Coordinates of C-alpha atoms in Angstrom, one line a residue:
M96 CA 0.1 -0.1 -0.1
R97 CA 2.8 2.0 0.5
V98 CA 4.0 1.6 -2.7
K99 CA 1.4 2.3 -4.6
K100 CA 1.0 5.2 -2.6
L101 CA 5.1 6.4 -3.6
Y102 CA 3.9 5.5 -7.6
Q103 CA 0.6 8.2 -6.8
N104 CA 2.7 10.8 -5.1
E105 CA 3.8 13.1 -8.0
I106 CA 6.8 14.7 -6.4
F107 CA 8.3 11.2 -5.7
V108 CA 7.7 10.3 -9.3
I109 CA 9.4 13.2 -11.0
S110 CA 12.0 13.2 -8.5
I111 CA 13.0 9.8 -9.7
M112 CA 12.4 10.7 -13.3
C113 CA 15.4 13.9 -12.6
L114 CA 17.5 11.6 -10.6
F115 CA 17.4 8.9 -13.3
Q116 CA 17.9 11.1 -16.6
G117 CA 20.5 13.5 -14.3
I118 CA 22.4 10.4 -14.5
F119 CA 22.1 9.9 -18.6
L120 CA 22.7 13.4 -19.0
L121 CA 26.0 13.9 -16.9
Y122 CA 27.4 10.4 -19.0
A123 CA 26.5 12.9 -22.3
I124 CA 28.8 15.6 -20.4
S125 CA 31.5 13.3 -20.4
N126 CA 31.9 12.7 -23.6
L127 CA 31.1 17.1 -24.6
S128 CA 34.1 19.8 -25.4
I129 CA 32.9 23.4 -25.1
S130 CA 32.3 24.4 -28.8
Y131 CA 33.3 27.8 -30.3
Y132 CA 29.7 28.9 -30.1
E133 CA 30.2 27.9 -26.2
A134 CA 33.7 29.7 -25.6
E135 CA 32.4 32.8 -27.7
I136 CA 29.4 32.7 -24.9
F137 CA 31.9 32.3 -22.7
Y138 CA 34.2 35.0 -23.1
E139 CA 33.3 37.3 -25.5
K140 CA 28.9 37.8 -24.5
K141 CA 27.4 39.3 -22.2
S142 CA 24.1 37.5 -21.3
L143 CA 22.3 35.5 -18.3
V144 CA 23.6 32.4 -19.2
S145 CA 27.6 33.5 -20.0
L146 CA 27.2 35.2 -16.5
I147 CA 25.6 31.8 -15.3
A148 CA 28.2 29.5 -16.9
N149 CA 31.3 32.3 -15.8
L150 CA 29.9 32.4 -11.5
S151 CA 29.8 28.6 -11.3
C152 CA 33.2 28.3 -12.7
E153 CA 34.4 30.7 -10.6
I154 CA 32.9 28.2 -8.2
F155 CA 33.5 25.1 -9.1
G156 CA 36.6 25.3 -10.9
R157 CA 36.9 25.5 -15.3
N158 CA 35.9 22.0 -16.4
D159 CA 32.6 21.0 -18.5
Y160 CA 30.8 19.4 -15.3
A161 CA 30.9 23.5 -14.1
L162 CA 29.8 24.2 -17.2
R163 CA 26.7 22.4 -18.3
V164 CA 26.2 21.1 -14.7
P165 CA 24.2 24.5 -14.3
F166 CA 21.7 23.7 -17.3
I167 CA 20.5 21.1 -16.3
L168 CA 19.6 22.2 -12.9
I169 CA 17.1 24.4 -14.9
H170 CA 15.9 21.5 -16.9
F171 CA 15.0 19.8 -14.0
A172 CA 12.7 23.1 -12.4
N173 CA 11.6 23.3 -16.7
A174 CA 10.2 19.9 -15.8
A175 CA 8.8 21.1 -12.6
M176 CA 7.5 24.0 -14.1
I177 CA 5.6 22.1 -16.9
Y178 CA 4.0 19.4 -14.3
K179 CA 2.2 22.7 -12.4
I180 CA 1.5 24.1 -16.2
S181 CA -0.2 20.9 -16.5
K182 CA -3.0 21.3 -13.7
F183 CA -4.5 23.7 -15.6
I184 CA -4.7 22.1 -18.8
L185 CA -5.4 18.5 -17.9
K186 CA -7.2 16.8 -14.6
R187 CA -5.4 13.7 -14.3
R188 CA -2.3 13.1 -12.1
F189 CA -1.5 10.3 -14.3
D190 CA -1.3 12.9 -17.7
R191 CA 0.3 15.9 -15.8
M192 CA 3.5 12.9 -15.4
V193 CA 3.3 11.8 -18.5
A194 CA 3.4 15.3 -19.8
T195 CA 6.5 16.4 -17.5
A196 CA 8.1 13.3 -19.3
L197 CA 7.2 14.0 -22.3
F198 CA 8.9 17.4 -22.3
M199 CA 12.3 15.7 -20.1
A200 CA 12.6 13.1 -23.0
L201 CA 12.8 15.9 -26.1
P202 CA 16.2 15.8 -27.6
A203 CA 15.7 19.6 -27.6
S204 CA 14.9 19.7 -24.2
M205 CA 17.6 17.4 -23.7
S206 CA 19.7 19.6 -25.4
S207 CA 19.1 23.1 -23.6
A208 CA 20.6 21.2 -20.3
I209 CA 24.0 20.4 -21.3
L210 CA 24.7 22.9 -24.1
L211 CA 25.0 26.3 -23.5
N212 CA 22.6 27.9 -24.8
P213 CA 19.4 30.6 -23.8
A214 CA 16.8 27.8 -24.1
G215 CA 16.4 26.2 -20.8
I216 CA 16.4 29.9 -19.7
I217 CA 13.8 30.9 -22.3
V218 CA 11.6 28.1 -21.4
F219 CA 12.1 28.5 -17.5
F220 CA 10.4 32.5 -18.0
T221 CA 8.0 30.8 -20.6
L222 CA 6.2 28.8 -17.9
L223 CA 6.4 31.4 -15.2
A224 CA 5.0 33.5 -17.1
I225 CA 2.0 31.4 -17.9
Y226 CA 1.8 30.7 -14.8
F227 CA 1.2 33.9 -13.3
A228 CA -1.2 34.8 -16.0
K229 CA -3.3 31.6 -15.3
S230 CA -3.0 32.3 -12.0
E231 CA -3.8 36.1 -12.4
Y232 CA -0.4 37.5 -10.6
N233 CA -1.3 40.3 -12.5
I234 CA 1.5 42.5 -11.7
A235 CA 4.0 40.0 -10.7
L236 CA 3.7 39.0 -15.1
F237 CA 3.7 42.5 -15.9
V238 CA 6.7 42.8 -13.9
L239 CA 8.5 39.4 -15.2
L240 CA 7.6 40.0 -18.7
S241 CA 9.1 43.4 -18.6
V242 CA 12.5 42.1 -17.2
C243 CA 12.3 39.6 -19.7
A244 CA 12.9 42.6 -22.1
L245 CA 16.3 42.7 -20.9
I246 CA 17.6 39.5 -20.5
D247 CA 17.1 38.5 -23.6
K248 CA 16.0 39.7 -27.7
A249 CA 14.1 35.8 -28.3
F250 CA 11.6 36.9 -26.0
F251 CA 9.7 38.8 -28.6
M252 CA 8.5 36.0 -29.6
L253 CA 7.0 35.4 -25.7
Y254 CA 5.9 38.9 -26.9
V255 CA 3.8 38.1 -30.0
G256 CA 2.2 34.8 -28.1
F257 CA 1.0 37.0 -25.1
G258 CA -0.4 39.4 -26.9
I259 CA -2.8 37.3 -29.3
W260 CA -3.7 36.0 -26.3
A261 CA -4.5 38.9 -24.3
L262 CA -6.1 40.1 -28.5
Y263 CA -7.9 36.6 -28.0
T264 CA -9.2 37.5 -24.3
R265 CA -9.6 41.5 -25.1
K266 CA -7.0 41.7 -22.4
K267 CA -6.3 45.5 -23.2
E268 CA -3.5 46.4 -20.2
L269 CA -2.0 43.1 -21.4
L270 CA -1.6 43.8 -24.9
L271 CA -0.6 46.9 -24.8
L272 CA 2.8 46.5 -22.6
C273 CA 3.4 43.2 -25.2
I274 CA 3.2 45.5 -28.0
A275 CA 5.8 48.3 -25.6
L276 CA 7.4 45.1 -25.2
F277 CA 7.8 43.7 -28.6
S278 CA 8.6 47.0 -30.4
F279 CA 11.7 48.1 -27.8
S280 CA 13.0 44.2 -28.6
V281 CA 12.7 44.7 -32.1
I282 CA 14.1 48.7 -32.1
F283 CA 16.8 47.4 -29.4
Y284 CA 18.2 44.2 -30.6
D285 CA 17.6 45.2 -33.9
V286 CA 15.4 41.9 -34.5
S287 CA 15.0 42.1 -38.4
S288 CA 14.0 39.9 -41.8
E289 CA 16.7 41.3 -44.5
G290 CA 19.0 40.1 -46.6
K291 CA 18.9 37.8 -49.7
P292 CA 15.7 36.0 -49.6
K293 CA 16.5 32.3 -49.7
G294 CA 14.4 29.3 -48.8
Y295 CA 14.8 27.0 -45.8
F296 CA 11.7 25.3 -45.0
L297 CA 12.6 22.2 -45.4
D298 CA 15.4 22.9 -43.4
T299 CA 13.7 24.2 -40.9
V300 CA 11.1 21.0 -40.4
G301 CA 14.3 18.3 -40.5
V302 CA 15.3 20.8 -37.5
F303 CA 11.9 20.5 -35.8
A304 CA 11.5 16.7 -37.1
G305 CA 14.8 16.4 -34.9
A306 CA 14.1 18.5 -31.5
F307 CA 10.6 17.1 -31.1
S308 CA 11.6 13.5 -32.8
P309 CA 10.2 13.0 -36.3
L310 CA 7.1 11.3 -34.9
V311 CA 6.4 13.5 -31.8
F312 CA 6.7 15.8 -34.6
L313 CA 3.8 15.0 -36.2
F314 CA 1.6 14.3 -33.1
F315 CA 2.2 18.4 -32.8
I316 CA 1.6 19.6 -35.8
Y317 CA -2.3 17.4 -35.4
T318 CA -2.2 19.2 -32.3
I319 CA -1.9 22.4 -33.2
Y320 CA -4.5 22.0 -36.1
R321 CA -7.3 20.2 -33.5
I322 CA -7.2 22.4 -31.3
W323 CA -7.3 25.9 -33.5
I324 CA -10.3 24.0 -35.5
K325 CA -12.6 22.3 -32.8
E326 CA -11.1 23.1 -29.0
E327 CA -10.5 25.6 -26.4
K328 CA -7.9 27.4 -27.1
S329 CA -5.4 28.2 -24.1
L330 CA -2.1 30.5 -23.8
L331 CA -0.1 27.9 -24.0
W332 CA -1.5 26.8 -27.4
F333 CA -1.3 30.8 -28.8
I334 CA 2.7 30.7 -27.5
A335 CA 3.4 27.6 -29.3
T336 CA 1.3 28.1 -32.2
S337 CA 2.6 31.7 -32.8
A338 CA 6.0 30.5 -32.5
F339 CA 5.6 27.6 -34.8
C340 CA 3.8 29.1 -37.7
L341 CA 5.7 32.5 -37.7
T342 CA 9.0 30.5 -37.9
M343 CA 7.3 28.2 -40.8
L344 CA 6.4 31.4 -42.9
F345 CA 10.2 33.5 -42.1
S346 CA 12.0 30.6 -43.5
L347 CA 10.2 30.2 -46.5
R348 CA 12.4 33.6 -47.3
Q349 CA 15.8 33.3 -44.7
R350 CA 17.6 31.8 -41.9
V351 CA 15.2 31.6 -39.1
P352 CA 17.5 31.1 -35.6
L353 CA 15.4 28.2 -34.3
E354 CA 17.5 28.2 -30.8
M355 CA 15.2 31.8 -30.2
M356 CA 12.0 30.3 -31.7
L357 CA 12.2 26.1 -30.4
P358 CA 11.7 26.9 -26.7
Y359 CA 8.9 28.4 -27.1
C360 CA 7.1 24.8 -29.2
V361 CA 8.8 22.0 -26.6
I362 CA 6.9 23.5 -23.8
A363 CA 3.5 22.1 -25.9
T364 CA 3.2 18.7 -24.4
P365 CA 0.6 19.0 -22.3
L366 CA -0.9 20.0 -25.2
I367 CA 0.0 16.9 -26.9
I368 CA -1.2 14.4 -24.4
R369 CA -4.3 15.8 -23.6
V370 CA -5.2 15.8 -27.9
L371 CA -3.3 12.2 -27.7
F372 CA -5.4 11.3 -24.4
N373 CA -8.7 12.8 -25.0
S374 CA -8.6 11.0 -28.6
Y375 CA -8.2 7.7 -26.9
R376 CA -10.5 7.7 -24.2
V377 CA -13.3 8.8 -26.4
R378 CA -13.2 5.4 -28.2
L379 CA -14.3 2.4 -26.9
P380 CA -11.7 -0.4 -26.5
K381 CA -12.1 -2.3 -29.2
F382 CA -11.7 0.8 -31.6
R383 CA -8.2 2.1 -29.9
T384 CA -5.4 -0.4 -31.5
F385 CA -4.8 1.8 -34.7
H386 CA -3.8 4.0 -31.2
K387 CA -2.2 1.7 -28.8
I388 CA 0.5 1.4 -32.6
A389 CA 0.9 5.0 -33.0
V390 CA 2.1 5.8 -29.8
G391 CA 4.0 2.5 -29.3
V392 CA 6.1 3.3 -32.6
T393 CA 5.9 6.9 -31.5
L394 CA 8.0 5.8 -28.1
V395 CA 10.3 3.9 -30.1
S396 CA 11.0 6.7 -31.8
L397 CA 11.8 8.5 -28.9
A398 CA 13.6 6.5 -27.1
V399 CA 16.2 6.1 -30.5
S400 CA 16.1 9.9 -30.5
Y401 CA 16.8 10.3 -26.7
F402 CA 19.7 8.0 -26.8
V403 CA 21.1 9.3 -29.8
V404 CA 21.6 11.9 -28.0
I405 CA 23.1 10.4 -24.4
F406 CA 24.8 8.0 -26.6
S407 CA 26.5 10.3 -29.4
D408 CA 29.8 8.8 -28.9
V409 CA 29.2 5.5 -29.8
M410 CA 28.2 6.3 -33.7
Y411 CA 31.1 7.9 -34.6
E412 CA 32.3 3.5 -34.8
A413 CA 28.5 3.0 -35.9
M414 CA 28.0 5.8 -38.5
F415 CA 30.9 8.1 -38.8
A416 CA 33.5 5.6 -39.1
N417 CA 34.9 7.5 -42.5
K418 CA 34.0 11.1 -41.9
P419 CA 33.6 11.7 -38.4
Q420 CA 33.0 15.7 -39.1
R421 CA 29.6 15.0 -40.3
H422 CA 28.6 13.4 -36.5
F423 CA 26.0 16.6 -35.5
I424 CA 28.2 15.8 -31.8
Y425 CA 31.7 16.8 -33.7
K426 CA 31.6 20.6 -33.0
F427 CA 31.1 19.7 -29.8
D428 CA 33.9 17.5 -29.5
V429 CA 37.8 17.3 -29.6
A430 CA 39.1 20.2 -27.8
R431 CA 39.6 18.7 -24.3
Q432 CA 41.6 16.2 -26.0
L433 CA 43.8 17.8 -27.7
A434 CA 44.1 20.1 -24.3
S435 CA 44.7 17.4 -21.9
E436 CA 47.6 15.9 -25.1
L437 CA 49.4 19.4 -25.1
K438 CA 49.5 19.3 -21.7
N439 CA 51.2 16.1 -21.3
R440 CA 54.1 17.2 -23.6
G441 CA 54.3 20.5 -21.4
V442 CA 52.8 22.7 -23.3
K443 CA 51.3 25.8 -21.1
S444 CA 50.1 28.5 -23.7
V445 CA 49.5 28.1 -27.7
S446 CA 48.8 29.4 -31.1
C447 CA 46.6 28.1 -33.8
D448 CA 46.2 28.6 -37.5
N449 CA 42.8 28.1 -36.5
K450 CA 41.6 31.0 -33.7
K451 CA 37.8 29.3 -32.8
L452 CA 39.8 26.5 -31.8
C453 CA 42.2 28.6 -29.7
L454 CA 39.6 30.2 -27.7
R455 CA 38.2 26.6 -27.3
L456 CA 41.9 25.5 -25.7
K457 CA 41.5 28.3 -23.6
F458 CA 38.3 27.1 -21.7
Y459 CA 41.0 24.1 -20.7
D460 CA 43.7 26.4 -19.1
L461 CA 45.7 27.1 -22.7
P462 CA 45.9 30.7 -23.1
S463 CA 47.0 32.1 -26.0
G464 CA 51.2 32.2 -26.2
E465 CA 54.0 31.0 -28.0
D466 CA 54.9 26.9 -26.5
A467 CA 52.8 25.7 -29.7
Y468 CA 51.7 26.1 -32.7
I469 CA 48.5 23.9 -33.6
Y470 CA 48.4 23.4 -37.3
E471 CA 44.7 21.7 -38.4
R472 CA 46.8 20.7 -41.6
N473 CA 49.9 18.9 -42.3
S474 CA 53.2 22.0 -42.2
E475 CA 56.6 21.6 -42.9
N476 CA 56.8 23.5 -39.6
S477 CA 55.0 21.1 -37.5
T478 CA 57.4 18.7 -35.8
Q479 CA 55.0 16.2 -33.7
S480 CA 51.2 15.1 -34.5
I481 CA 48.1 14.2 -32.6
D482 CA 45.7 11.9 -33.2
I483 CA 42.2 12.3 -31.5
Y484 CA 39.8 8.7 -31.0
K485 CA 36.9 7.7 -30.0
Q486 CA 35.1 4.7 -29.8
G487 CA 38.4 3.5 -31.9
V488 CA 38.0 5.7 -34.7
R489 CA 40.3 8.7 -35.3
I490 CA 38.3 11.8 -35.3
A491 CA 41.0 14.5 -35.7
K492 CA 44.4 14.9 -36.4
F493 CA 46.4 17.8 -35.6
Y494 CA 50.0 19.1 -36.1
V495 CA 51.7 20.3 -33.7
K496 CA 55.6 22.7 -33.3
I497 CA 57.1 23.0 -29.9

């Protein structure tokens, strides 16, 4: 009886989910090196992401765990917020836990937990704003929306979603605030759609399919459509739908920064679960076979995507033995192993023919200097070479003059 009560305790179940996923995410971190994009955020950009990462490394030392673990904690906070928001949408405790588990398992959510980017922060403040709005904490909501304008330019999309919802529900004060904050974001951060028109629609669809896993993405599209034509439209639906539709629209003429738009879509898991379970439960048991098969296949697809993210290093041997540079994780690889080997050879500072590589090595206590010069291609000036291996596959070779 006690065991049954534990499983019915949502806090206990979500804590267990966080514990197991935390183990997997820590393993994923053990196989990552800082990328150039992340090193640029860490050293050169002034943002909340950079502040959190630098503060963590200042306290716990400069290493990949100190760099990334704070964002795992933000990911867990987002999972708790998803459960909290689900109470406004899903009546059953089981449904809410499934929505939370789905959010945690999405490849996009997992990536935001282990990579240095603003996605986790965007998700957290968006969910907090939704919670304030649904709880009618109007002053807290207005303050939070105003603060978000100073945190990141990606929040301009939040104001679009909130603004359309405010127009739909006739909340004049909120609508005026959203218009003002949207205008501020567009002007202050120079958000524009200028440039040479070029279609990226298929690329964008591909990224979305990877971020959700392909079949969950189809469920997401169906959910957007189903609610649009038949069901009650919530604030969460307005935010996810406006982000998705505008992304698809703009992708017809330009490349859209998806790291700014995806966070507003992955939070739609409570809506996906509501539409799915409503469609399933309204049918008699003998007419549920199709739904069971669809859910089963989707779960397999999601599990494959999940473990591809966690055990991405295994794919070097399985799929990228001949061309490891094509592996999606390659740009988050190499630097730590290279720095370790250089230190073993007595190098304390480096110069590189690739300045991006130098910035990455700086994170591993190899500042710019004259101890060694690193070439990415063979050079007559080099005196040594360094091979980097993963899963028995040589993924990089560097030439060094010491």
